[in-house]
Short mmCIF file of C-alpha atoms and ligand atoms in Angstrom, two decimals:
data_model
loop_
_atom_site.label_atom_id
_atom_site.label_comp_id
_atom_site.label_asym_id
_atom_site.label_seq_id
_atom_site.Cartn_x
_atom_site.Cartn_y
_atom_site.Cartn_z
CA MET A 22 30.37 26.24 -6.66
CA ASP A 23 28.59 23.78 -4.31
CA PRO A 24 27.42 20.81 -6.75
CA ARG A 25 24.16 20.78 -4.90
CA THR A 26 23.37 24.40 -5.94
CA THR A 27 24.02 23.39 -9.61
CA VAL A 28 21.79 20.40 -9.41
CA GLU A 29 19.24 22.37 -7.86
CA ALA A 30 19.21 24.93 -10.59
CA MET A 31 18.87 22.20 -13.14
CA LEU A 32 16.17 20.44 -11.34
CA ARG A 33 12.62 20.64 -12.55
CA PRO A 34 11.22 23.79 -10.59
CA ASP A 35 8.37 21.72 -9.12
CA LEU A 36 10.79 19.04 -7.73
CA ARG A 37 13.06 21.83 -5.89
CA GLY A 38 13.16 21.60 -2.19
CA ARG A 39 11.11 18.30 -2.09
CA THR A 40 12.20 15.43 0.24
CA ALA A 41 12.33 11.97 -1.01
CA TYR A 42 10.22 9.06 0.23
CA GLY A 43 12.34 7.99 3.43
CA ALA A 44 11.02 5.29 5.80
CA PRO A 45 14.16 4.68 7.94
CA GLN A 46 15.82 1.30 7.09
CA LEU A 47 17.43 0.88 10.42
CA ASP A 48 18.90 -2.64 11.80
CA VAL A 49 16.91 -3.05 15.01
CA PRO A 50 15.56 -6.16 16.87
CA VAL A 51 12.01 -5.45 16.23
CA ALA A 52 11.14 -3.61 12.93
CA LEU A 53 7.49 -2.93 12.68
CA ASN A 54 7.48 0.27 10.47
CA THR A 55 6.81 -0.58 6.85
CA ASN A 56 3.98 -3.12 7.10
CA GLU A 57 6.22 -5.81 5.77
CA ASN A 58 5.28 -9.49 6.74
CA SER A 59 7.40 -10.54 9.64
CA TYR A 60 7.57 -14.10 8.79
CA PRO A 61 10.23 -15.41 6.03
CA VAL A 62 9.21 -17.11 2.88
CA PRO A 63 8.56 -20.75 3.77
CA PRO A 64 11.18 -23.38 2.99
CA VAL A 65 9.07 -25.26 0.52
CA VAL A 66 8.61 -21.91 -1.47
CA VAL A 67 12.19 -21.05 -1.07
CA GLU A 68 12.91 -24.17 -2.95
CA ALA A 69 10.37 -23.56 -5.65
CA ILE A 70 11.64 -19.93 -6.01
CA ALA A 71 15.35 -21.27 -6.44
CA ASP A 72 14.22 -23.83 -9.01
CA ALA A 73 12.27 -21.50 -10.92
CA VAL A 74 15.06 -18.93 -11.25
CA ARG A 75 17.57 -21.73 -11.90
CA ALA A 76 15.24 -22.88 -14.73
CA VAL A 77 15.19 -19.47 -16.59
CA ALA A 78 18.99 -18.16 -15.83
CA ALA A 79 20.42 -19.63 -19.22
CA GLY A 80 17.55 -17.71 -21.10
CA LEU A 81 18.66 -14.32 -19.45
CA ASN A 82 20.45 -13.70 -22.81
CA ARG A 83 16.85 -12.94 -24.12
CA TYR A 84 14.46 -10.26 -23.17
CA PRO A 85 11.64 -11.30 -20.98
CA ASP A 86 8.05 -11.99 -21.95
CA ARG A 87 6.96 -8.43 -22.43
CA GLU A 88 3.30 -9.29 -21.91
CA PHE A 89 4.13 -11.59 -18.72
CA THR A 90 1.39 -13.86 -20.00
CA ALA A 91 1.83 -16.84 -17.54
CA LEU A 92 2.34 -14.32 -14.50
CA ARG A 93 -0.85 -12.31 -15.72
CA THR A 94 -2.88 -15.42 -15.95
CA ALA A 95 -1.87 -16.67 -12.50
CA LEU A 96 -2.58 -13.30 -10.92
CA ALA A 97 -6.23 -13.36 -12.57
CA ALA A 98 -6.52 -16.88 -11.21
CA TYR A 99 -5.62 -15.73 -7.69
CA LEU A 100 -7.97 -12.86 -7.80
CA SER A 101 -10.78 -14.96 -9.03
CA ARG A 102 -10.45 -17.18 -6.07
CA SER A 103 -12.36 -14.30 -4.18
CA GLY A 104 -15.53 -14.99 -6.05
CA THR A 105 -15.30 -12.24 -8.63
CA PRO A 106 -14.13 -13.76 -12.04
CA VAL A 107 -11.04 -11.73 -13.40
CA GLY A 108 -9.71 -12.38 -16.73
CA PRO A 109 -5.89 -12.12 -17.78
CA GLY A 110 -6.79 -9.16 -20.01
CA ALA A 111 -8.02 -7.11 -16.97
CA VAL A 112 -4.76 -7.79 -15.05
CA TRP A 113 -1.68 -5.26 -15.33
CA ALA A 114 1.51 -5.74 -13.24
CA GLY A 115 4.73 -3.78 -12.33
CA ASN A 116 7.60 -3.59 -9.98
CA GLY A 117 5.60 -3.29 -6.83
CA SER A 118 1.98 -1.53 -6.85
CA ASN A 119 3.86 1.72 -6.74
CA GLU A 120 5.04 1.14 -10.40
CA VAL A 121 1.62 0.09 -11.34
CA LEU A 122 0.18 3.24 -9.66
CA LEU A 123 3.12 5.25 -11.71
CA HIS A 124 1.85 3.75 -14.95
CA LEU A 125 -1.66 4.89 -14.06
CA LEU A 126 -0.62 8.37 -13.36
CA GLN A 127 1.67 8.56 -16.58
CA ALA A 128 -1.47 7.39 -18.81
CA PHE A 129 -4.34 9.31 -17.11
CA GLY A 130 -2.70 12.08 -15.14
CA GLY A 131 0.19 14.51 -16.46
CA PRO A 132 0.53 18.29 -16.60
CA GLY A 133 -2.62 20.13 -16.57
CA ARG A 134 -4.59 17.30 -14.77
CA THR A 135 -5.41 16.80 -11.05
CA ALA A 136 -5.55 13.95 -8.79
CA LEU A 137 -7.44 13.90 -5.56
CA GLY A 138 -6.77 11.75 -2.26
CA PHE A 139 -8.40 11.77 1.11
CA THR A 140 -5.58 12.59 3.63
CA PRO A 141 -4.21 11.01 5.84
CA ALA A 142 -3.73 8.19 3.07
CA TYR A 143 -0.71 6.41 1.51
CA SER A 144 2.14 8.77 1.45
CA MET A 145 3.13 7.66 -2.18
CA HIS A 146 -0.18 8.67 -3.56
CA PRO A 147 0.85 12.39 -3.66
CA ILE A 148 4.63 11.58 -4.41
CA ILE A 149 3.66 9.54 -7.49
CA THR A 150 1.12 12.18 -8.67
CA THR A 151 3.64 15.23 -8.47
CA THR A 152 6.36 13.05 -10.02
CA THR A 153 4.25 12.84 -13.24
CA GLY A 154 3.67 16.59 -13.30
CA THR A 155 0.05 15.84 -12.32
CA THR A 156 -1.38 18.44 -9.71
CA TRP A 157 -2.06 16.81 -6.30
CA VAL A 158 -5.40 17.89 -4.59
CA ASP A 159 -5.46 17.22 -0.70
CA GLY A 160 -8.90 15.97 0.13
CA LEU A 161 -9.85 15.53 3.83
CA ARG A 162 -10.99 12.57 5.94
CA GLY A 163 -12.85 13.09 9.16
CA VAL A 164 -16.46 13.13 10.08
CA GLU A 165 -17.91 15.33 12.72
CA GLY A 166 -19.25 13.27 15.67
CA ALA A 167 -17.87 10.04 14.34
CA GLY A 168 -14.43 8.39 13.77
CA ALA A 169 -11.67 11.10 13.20
CA PHE A 170 -10.14 9.28 10.11
CA ASP A 171 -13.50 8.21 8.58
CA LEU A 172 -14.61 8.98 4.99
CA ASP A 173 -18.26 9.40 4.34
CA VAL A 174 -20.22 9.41 1.36
CA ALA A 175 -21.36 13.15 1.66
CA SER A 176 -18.08 14.45 2.31
CA ALA A 177 -16.32 12.33 -0.38
CA VAL A 178 -18.87 13.42 -2.94
CA ALA A 179 -18.70 17.21 -2.08
CA GLN A 180 -14.92 17.20 -2.35
CA VAL A 181 -15.00 15.31 -5.65
CA ARG A 182 -17.70 17.66 -7.14
CA ALA A 183 -15.74 20.67 -5.74
CA HIS A 184 -12.36 19.66 -7.43
CA ARG A 185 -13.31 17.86 -10.54
CA PRO A 186 -10.32 15.68 -10.62
CA ASP A 187 -8.97 13.63 -13.30
CA VAL A 188 -7.96 10.75 -10.97
CA VAL A 189 -9.26 9.86 -7.46
CA PHE A 190 -7.45 7.70 -5.13
CA LEU A 191 -9.34 5.76 -2.34
CA CYS A 192 -7.21 3.52 -0.15
CA SER A 193 -9.01 0.63 1.38
CA PRO A 194 -8.03 -0.64 4.10
CA ASN A 195 -6.52 2.83 4.41
CA ASN A 196 -2.87 3.23 5.08
CA PRO A 197 -2.01 4.60 7.76
CA THR A 198 -5.28 4.69 9.64
CA GLY A 199 -6.37 1.13 8.87
CA THR A 200 -10.10 1.07 8.20
CA ALA A 201 -11.57 -0.31 5.25
CA LEU A 202 -13.92 1.91 3.33
CA GLY A 203 -17.53 0.78 2.60
CA LEU A 204 -18.39 0.18 -1.08
CA ASP A 205 -21.11 2.85 -0.75
CA VAL A 206 -18.20 5.35 -0.76
CA VAL A 207 -16.45 3.85 -3.87
CA VAL A 208 -19.64 3.73 -5.77
CA ALA A 209 -20.55 7.28 -4.80
CA VAL A 210 -17.25 8.65 -5.67
CA HIS A 211 -17.24 6.97 -8.93
CA ASP A 212 -20.61 8.23 -9.91
CA ALA A 213 -19.88 11.92 -8.62
CA ALA A 214 -16.59 12.13 -10.83
CA PRO A 215 -18.21 11.18 -14.23
CA ASP A 216 -14.86 11.59 -16.12
CA ALA A 217 -12.26 10.51 -13.53
CA LEU A 218 -10.26 7.20 -13.20
CA VAL A 219 -11.08 5.87 -9.66
CA VAL A 220 -8.22 3.97 -8.15
CA VAL A 221 -8.94 1.83 -5.21
CA ASP A 222 -5.71 0.84 -3.38
CA GLU A 223 -6.46 -2.45 -1.85
CA ALA A 224 -2.63 -3.30 -0.79
CA TYR A 225 -3.97 -4.80 2.66
CA ALA A 226 -7.15 -6.53 1.27
CA GLU A 227 -6.17 -9.98 2.40
CA PHE A 228 -6.17 -8.72 6.07
CA ALA A 229 -9.58 -7.21 6.16
CA ARG A 230 -12.13 -8.16 8.93
CA PRO A 231 -14.69 -10.62 7.80
CA GLY A 232 -17.56 -9.17 5.68
CA THR A 233 -15.47 -6.57 4.26
CA PRO A 234 -16.15 -6.73 0.33
CA SER A 235 -13.33 -5.82 -2.08
CA ALA A 236 -14.00 -3.21 -4.84
CA LEU A 237 -13.21 -6.22 -7.21
CA THR A 238 -16.99 -6.86 -6.96
CA LEU A 239 -17.63 -3.27 -8.42
CA LEU A 240 -15.37 -3.67 -11.59
CA ALA A 241 -17.99 -5.34 -14.03
CA GLY A 242 -19.57 -2.42 -15.95
CA ARG A 243 -17.41 0.27 -14.55
CA PRO A 244 -14.52 0.86 -16.87
CA ARG A 245 -13.18 3.76 -15.02
CA LEU A 246 -12.61 1.77 -11.96
CA VAL A 247 -9.20 0.39 -11.07
CA VAL A 248 -8.29 -1.94 -8.06
CA THR A 249 -4.65 -2.15 -7.08
CA ARG A 250 -3.14 -4.98 -5.25
CA THR A 251 0.43 -6.14 -4.19
CA MET A 252 2.26 -9.14 -3.22
CA SER A 253 4.44 -7.02 -0.76
CA LYS A 254 2.30 -7.54 2.45
CA ALA A 255 -0.12 -10.53 2.96
CA PHE A 256 2.05 -12.42 0.38
CA ALA A 257 5.13 -11.82 2.33
CA LEU A 258 7.13 -10.94 -0.91
CA ALA A 259 7.97 -7.29 -0.50
CA GLY A 260 11.55 -7.80 -1.64
CA GLY A 261 10.24 -9.49 -4.99
CA ARG A 262 8.55 -6.28 -6.03
CA LEU A 263 5.44 -7.26 -7.57
CA GLY A 264 2.23 -5.33 -7.53
CA TYR A 265 -0.77 -5.66 -9.89
CA LEU A 266 -4.15 -4.23 -10.71
CA ALA A 267 -7.44 -5.26 -12.08
CA ALA A 268 -9.53 -3.09 -14.46
CA ASP A 269 -11.32 -3.08 -17.67
CA PRO A 270 -8.97 -4.40 -20.51
CA ALA A 271 -9.17 -0.96 -22.21
CA VAL A 272 -7.38 0.46 -19.18
CA THR A 273 -4.64 -2.34 -19.02
CA ASP A 274 -4.08 -1.70 -22.74
CA ALA A 275 -3.63 2.12 -22.23
CA LEU A 276 -0.88 1.29 -19.88
CA ARG A 277 1.20 -0.20 -22.47
CA LEU A 278 1.76 3.23 -23.92
CA VAL A 279 3.83 4.26 -20.83
CA ARG A 280 5.48 1.18 -19.34
CA MET A 281 9.14 0.54 -20.45
CA PRO A 282 9.42 -2.33 -22.80
CA TYR A 283 10.22 -5.41 -20.74
CA HIS A 284 9.59 -3.81 -17.50
CA LEU A 285 9.12 -7.06 -15.63
CA SER A 286 12.31 -8.96 -15.62
CA THR A 287 12.55 -12.86 -16.41
CA GLN A 288 13.38 -13.37 -12.77
CA THR A 289 10.74 -11.25 -11.23
CA GLN A 290 8.15 -13.15 -13.22
CA ALA A 291 9.74 -16.60 -12.27
CA VAL A 292 9.83 -15.59 -8.66
CA ALA A 293 6.22 -14.17 -8.58
CA LEU A 294 4.88 -17.25 -10.42
CA ALA A 295 6.58 -19.61 -8.17
CA ALA A 296 5.10 -17.74 -5.24
CA LEU A 297 1.58 -17.77 -6.69
CA GLU A 298 1.77 -21.43 -7.26
CA HIS A 299 2.01 -21.82 -3.48
CA ALA A 300 -0.49 -19.04 -2.61
CA ASP A 301 -1.94 -20.90 0.25
CA LEU A 302 1.45 -21.45 1.80
CA MET A 303 2.37 -17.91 1.25
CA LEU A 304 -0.87 -16.53 2.80
CA GLU A 305 -0.57 -19.08 5.68
CA THR A 306 0.51 -16.42 8.27
CA VAL A 307 -2.25 -14.11 7.48
CA GLY A 308 -4.40 -15.44 10.19
CA ALA A 309 -1.79 -15.12 12.76
CA ILE A 310 -0.77 -11.53 11.89
CA LYS A 311 -4.51 -10.52 12.02
CA GLU A 312 -4.65 -12.19 15.67
CA GLN A 313 -1.62 -10.07 16.61
CA ARG A 314 -3.34 -7.00 15.01
CA ASP A 315 -6.14 -7.63 17.21
CA ARG A 316 -3.89 -8.17 20.23
CA LEU A 317 -2.29 -4.75 19.36
CA VAL A 318 -5.68 -3.03 19.52
CA SER A 319 -6.55 -4.65 22.89
CA GLY A 320 -3.16 -4.32 24.39
CA LEU A 321 -2.91 -0.48 23.44
CA THR A 322 -6.45 -0.10 24.81
CA ALA A 323 -5.39 -1.56 28.04
CA LEU A 324 -2.67 0.88 28.28
CA GLY A 325 -5.20 3.67 28.04
CA LEU A 326 -4.27 4.63 24.49
CA ASP A 327 -6.64 4.93 21.56
CA PRO A 328 -5.91 2.56 18.65
CA VAL A 329 -7.91 3.01 15.42
CA PRO A 330 -9.98 -0.04 14.25
CA SER A 331 -7.83 -1.96 11.71
CA ASP A 332 -8.56 -4.03 8.58
CA ALA A 333 -4.78 -4.17 7.77
CA ASN A 334 -1.54 -5.63 9.22
CA PHE A 335 -0.93 -2.45 11.23
CA VAL A 336 -2.48 -0.35 13.75
CA LEU A 337 -2.42 3.48 14.15
CA PHE A 338 -2.61 4.56 17.77
CA GLY A 339 -2.77 7.67 19.93
CA THR A 340 -3.25 9.76 21.45
CA LEU A 341 0.39 10.42 22.50
CA GLU A 342 1.55 13.83 23.92
CA ASP A 343 4.64 13.78 21.86
CA ALA A 344 4.40 11.21 19.05
CA ARG A 345 8.28 11.89 17.87
CA ALA A 346 9.55 11.58 21.61
CA THR A 347 7.60 8.22 21.93
CA TRP A 348 8.97 7.04 18.64
CA GLN A 349 12.57 7.65 19.81
CA GLU A 350 11.73 5.96 23.23
CA LEU A 351 10.37 2.84 21.59
CA LEU A 352 13.76 3.05 19.14
CA ASP A 353 15.83 3.32 22.21
CA ARG A 354 14.33 -0.05 23.58
CA GLY A 355 14.78 -1.77 20.02
CA VAL A 356 11.39 -1.27 18.72
CA LEU A 357 11.16 0.62 15.44
CA VAL A 358 7.75 2.10 14.47
CA ARG A 359 6.44 4.62 12.05
CA ASP A 360 5.87 8.22 12.74
CA VAL A 361 3.35 8.96 9.64
CA GLY A 362 3.13 12.68 10.46
CA ILE A 363 -0.16 12.76 12.11
CA PRO A 364 0.34 14.77 15.50
CA HIS A 365 -0.02 12.58 18.47
CA TYR A 366 -0.23 9.20 16.45
CA LEU A 367 2.14 6.42 15.66
CA ARG A 368 1.73 3.44 13.55
CA VAL A 369 2.86 -0.04 14.27
CA THR A 370 2.91 -3.15 12.05
CA ALA A 371 1.37 -6.52 13.29
CA GLY A 372 4.21 -9.09 13.24
CA THR A 373 4.95 -12.08 15.12
CA PRO A 374 3.55 -12.85 18.90
CA GLU A 375 7.10 -12.13 20.22
CA GLU A 376 7.31 -8.87 18.38
CA THR A 377 3.91 -7.76 19.75
CA THR A 378 4.93 -8.50 23.25
CA ARG A 379 8.31 -6.61 22.82
CA PHE A 380 6.47 -3.51 21.28
CA LEU A 381 3.64 -3.61 24.17
CA GLU A 382 6.25 -3.77 26.80
CA ALA A 383 8.23 -0.96 25.19
CA VAL A 384 4.90 1.13 25.15
CA ALA A 385 4.08 0.38 28.66
CA ALA A 386 7.74 1.53 29.60
CA ALA A 387 7.66 4.40 27.49
CA VAL A 388 4.19 5.95 28.06
CA PRO A 389 2.76 6.14 31.53
CA THR A 390 -0.42 4.22 31.78
CA ARG A 391 -3.30 6.67 32.03
CA THR A 392 -5.29 6.90 35.29
CA GLY A 393 -8.52 5.30 35.36
CA ALA A 394 -8.12 3.63 31.72
CA ALA A 395 -6.13 0.57 32.80
CA PRO A 396 -8.27 -2.65 33.50
C1 LIG B 407 2.69 -0.94 1.08
C2 LIG B 407 1.60 -0.28 0.28
C3 LIG B 407 1.65 -0.32 -1.33
C4 LIG B 407 2.71 -1.48 -1.69
O1 LIG B 407 3.62 -1.13 -2.57
P1 LIG B 407 4.59 -2.06 -3.38
O2 LIG B 407 5.35 -1.14 -4.28
O3 LIG B 407 3.57 -2.99 -3.81
O4 LIG B 407 5.31 -2.71 -2.38
C5 LIG B 407 0.87 0.10 -1.93
N1 LIG B 407 -0.19 0.85 -1.41
C6 LIG B 407 -0.35 0.89 -0.08
C7 LIG B 407 -1.50 1.81 0.54
C8 LIG B 407 0.74 0.48 0.84
O5 LIG B 407 0.69 0.67 2.01
#
């Protein structure tokens, strides 16, 4: 008997036939497909991280600080720099913000409960939701006569009222479309779902255009609101696996019920803490990346394409006759971008100036410039 058949029969029925998260990890000259920070960790921070890990190595015979107190305090201080004071008790962290989202769903979702998101948004939101036995409700973005991927107050509120979810995901700036949400949408969704936990995924907050407020400013007095962040993008620490959230301390306390004991290893805590101690240095590339993001938008526009305005470190662009074919043509030229499954669109990460140039040259070669659109 084919072992696959046996395993398939044993598997939870709701997981049968599913495909796993699978952004290709290919060895290519220009990798612009997972919104990583293209710049390596600066040498000064490399030294600090190495020293920090060396300093804790002898103590690895002991379990780590289960409460990650020093790291939690540093994360609270980092968030408070935005002008909204956040206390250590309001912070929770995990191995990437994906684990933080998993903790939220384990505690507030589960069988018999539903989570609503507005598609297209982060592909892991439905995956984490269904992994915990929570039912996923696919809400829709898109406004008549406005941006195809915008989410307006009336539409969001109507969908929340119709589905009465237990958890609502908002993603701002939204992956994969790039644009940030107005806080009016967050407040309206929060108020329209009086029993729901409202999670605002702000993985790309540091890249937002000036004047884009964070939902952190809404936390006071809203114990059902959660803002998640990550060190994977602006902080250039995707390999370090550290994500976090800010919420009412009653929420973070509930997450202790579902996390595995000692879920943040000693070395994870040491690495993240060392990086946070050099926050300014770690974030130094953000300005340069935003410049490349804006260059991607203008370059793609000049090629007659239609990039979506972005507050993140990536740009979604269309409209392509055959997105899959263009994806392959770019890959053949050494440039890996992301096919996020939106017909006629692809997503590209903003990297170094050289990477932008290589990408724009590859697009120019792969996609014939539209007549009348070129400058
Ligand atoms: C990249 C990304 C994350 C980050 O995940 P980590 O587990 O922290 O690496 C979270 N949310 C969104 C929307 C993302 O695009």
